[in-house]
mmCIF file of C-alpha atoms in Angstrom:
data_model
loop_
_atom_site.group_PDB
_atom_site.id
_atom_site.type_symbol
_atom_site.label_atom_id
_atom_site.label_comp_id
_atom_site.label_asym_id
_atom_site.label_seq_id
_atom_site.Cartn_x
_atom_site.Cartn_y
_atom_site.Cartn_z
ATOM 1 C CA MET M 1 101.817 -8.322 -139.216
ATOM 2 C CA ARG M 2 101.864 -10.018 -135.976
ATOM 3 C CA GLN M 3 99.211 -8.630 -132.930
ATOM 4 C CA GLN M 4 100.817 -10.620 -130.197
ATOM 5 C CA TRP M 5 104.033 -12.280 -129.526
ATOM 6 C CA SER M 6 103.739 -15.640 -129.070
ATOM 7 C CA TRP M 7 105.448 -16.101 -125.146
ATOM 8 C CA LEU M 8 103.044 -13.426 -124.410
ATOM 9 C CA ARG M 9 100.175 -15.487 -125.798
ATOM 10 C CA ILE M 10 101.432 -19.043 -124.145
ATOM 11 C CA VAL M 11 101.450 -17.061 -120.842
ATOM 12 C CA MET M 12 98.027 -15.179 -121.139
ATOM 13 C CA SER M 13 96.769 -18.612 -121.933
ATOM 14 C CA LEU M 14 98.784 -20.100 -118.742
ATOM 15 C CA ALA M 15 96.953 -17.384 -116.838
ATOM 16 C CA ALA M 16 93.667 -17.597 -118.243
ATOM 17 C CA GLY M 17 93.533 -21.364 -117.467
ATOM 18 C CA ALA M 18 94.293 -20.998 -114.032
ATOM 19 C CA LEU M 19 92.012 -18.454 -113.211
ATOM 20 C CA LEU M 20 89.311 -20.450 -115.022
ATOM 21 C CA GLY M 21 90.392 -23.490 -112.878
ATOM 22 C CA ALA M 22 90.496 -21.386 -109.543
ATOM 23 C CA GLY M 23 86.692 -20.608 -109.933
ATOM 24 C CA PHE M 24 85.860 -24.466 -111.124
ATOM 25 C CA GLY M 25 88.164 -25.331 -107.978
ATOM 26 C CA VAL M 26 85.507 -22.984 -105.729
ATOM 27 C CA ALA M 27 82.621 -23.907 -107.396
ATOM 28 C CA PHE M 28 83.497 -27.698 -106.948
ATOM 29 C CA GLY M 29 84.621 -27.463 -103.411
ATOM 30 C CA TRP M 30 81.488 -25.613 -102.436
ATOM 31 C CA MET M 31 79.203 -27.992 -104.107
ATOM 32 C CA ALA M 32 80.702 -31.634 -103.007
ATOM 33 C CA SER M 33 80.788 -29.630 -99.406
ATOM 34 C CA TRP M 34 77.005 -28.429 -99.400
ATOM 35 C CA PHE M 35 75.522 -31.470 -101.543
ATOM 36 C CA MET M 36 77.385 -34.147 -99.973
ATOM 37 C CA ASN M 37 77.607 -33.326 -96.283
ATOM 38 C CA GLY M 38 81.455 -33.561 -96.846
ATOM 39 C CA PRO M 39 83.805 -31.250 -94.760
ATOM 40 C CA GLU M 40 82.972 -27.439 -93.990
ATOM 41 C CA VAL M 41 82.771 -24.983 -96.982
ATOM 42 C CA TRP M 42 85.963 -23.486 -96.482
ATOM 43 C CA GLN M 43 87.710 -26.436 -95.988
ATOM 44 C CA GLY M 44 86.287 -28.237 -99.280
ATOM 45 C CA ILE M 45 87.506 -25.254 -101.404
ATOM 46 C CA THR M 46 90.847 -24.665 -100.215
ATOM 47 C CA GLU M 47 91.253 -28.265 -100.511
ATOM 48 C CA SER M 48 90.275 -28.080 -104.418
ATOM 49 C CA VAL M 49 91.350 -24.907 -105.638
ATOM 50 C CA PRO M 50 94.579 -25.951 -105.868
ATOM 51 C CA TRP M 51 94.390 -29.059 -107.820
ATOM 52 C CA PHE M 52 91.903 -27.463 -110.134
ATOM 53 C CA THR M 53 93.871 -24.010 -110.299
ATOM 54 C CA GLY M 54 96.981 -26.275 -111.478
ATOM 55 C CA MET M 55 95.201 -28.621 -113.903
ATOM 56 C CA GLY M 56 93.629 -25.158 -115.511
ATOM 57 C CA ALA M 57 97.131 -23.835 -115.603
ATOM 58 C CA LEU M 58 98.801 -26.990 -117.385
ATOM 59 C CA GLY M 59 95.621 -26.940 -119.936
ATOM 60 C CA GLY M 60 95.872 -23.208 -120.630
ATOM 61 C CA LEU M 61 99.966 -23.782 -121.562
ATOM 62 C CA PHE M 62 99.203 -26.604 -123.887
ATOM 63 C CA LEU M 63 96.296 -24.596 -125.689
ATOM 64 C CA GLY M 64 98.824 -21.583 -125.781
ATOM 65 C CA LEU M 65 101.259 -23.919 -127.222
ATOM 66 C CA GLU M 66 99.258 -25.318 -129.527
ATOM 67 C CA LYS M 67 98.324 -21.530 -130.958
ATOM 68 C CA LYS M 68 101.933 -21.385 -131.403
ATOM 69 C CA LYS M 69 102.312 -24.492 -133.596
ATOM 70 C CA ASN M 70 99.068 -23.001 -135.652
ATOM 71 C CA ARG M 71 100.446 -19.764 -136.611
ATOM 72 C CA PRO M 72 102.658 -19.897 -139.457
ATOM 73 C CA ASN M 73 104.082 -16.250 -139.277
ATOM 74 C CA ASP M 74 105.239 -16.664 -135.722
#
């Protein structure tokens, strides 16, 4: 018996990847601004969050598709 539809698993993996990527982007932007004497903290965060959110979403999408392939009942 299937517990979750395959499309829902893909969407949830994509959303989780985007959320984790955004969190990493905030941390990365803050650290880059703080430790490297870069631009203001808010500027560092706003420049890095979109990139890491997109890459996290892409990684989550690929993980969701990989999980879909490995389940024989879907």
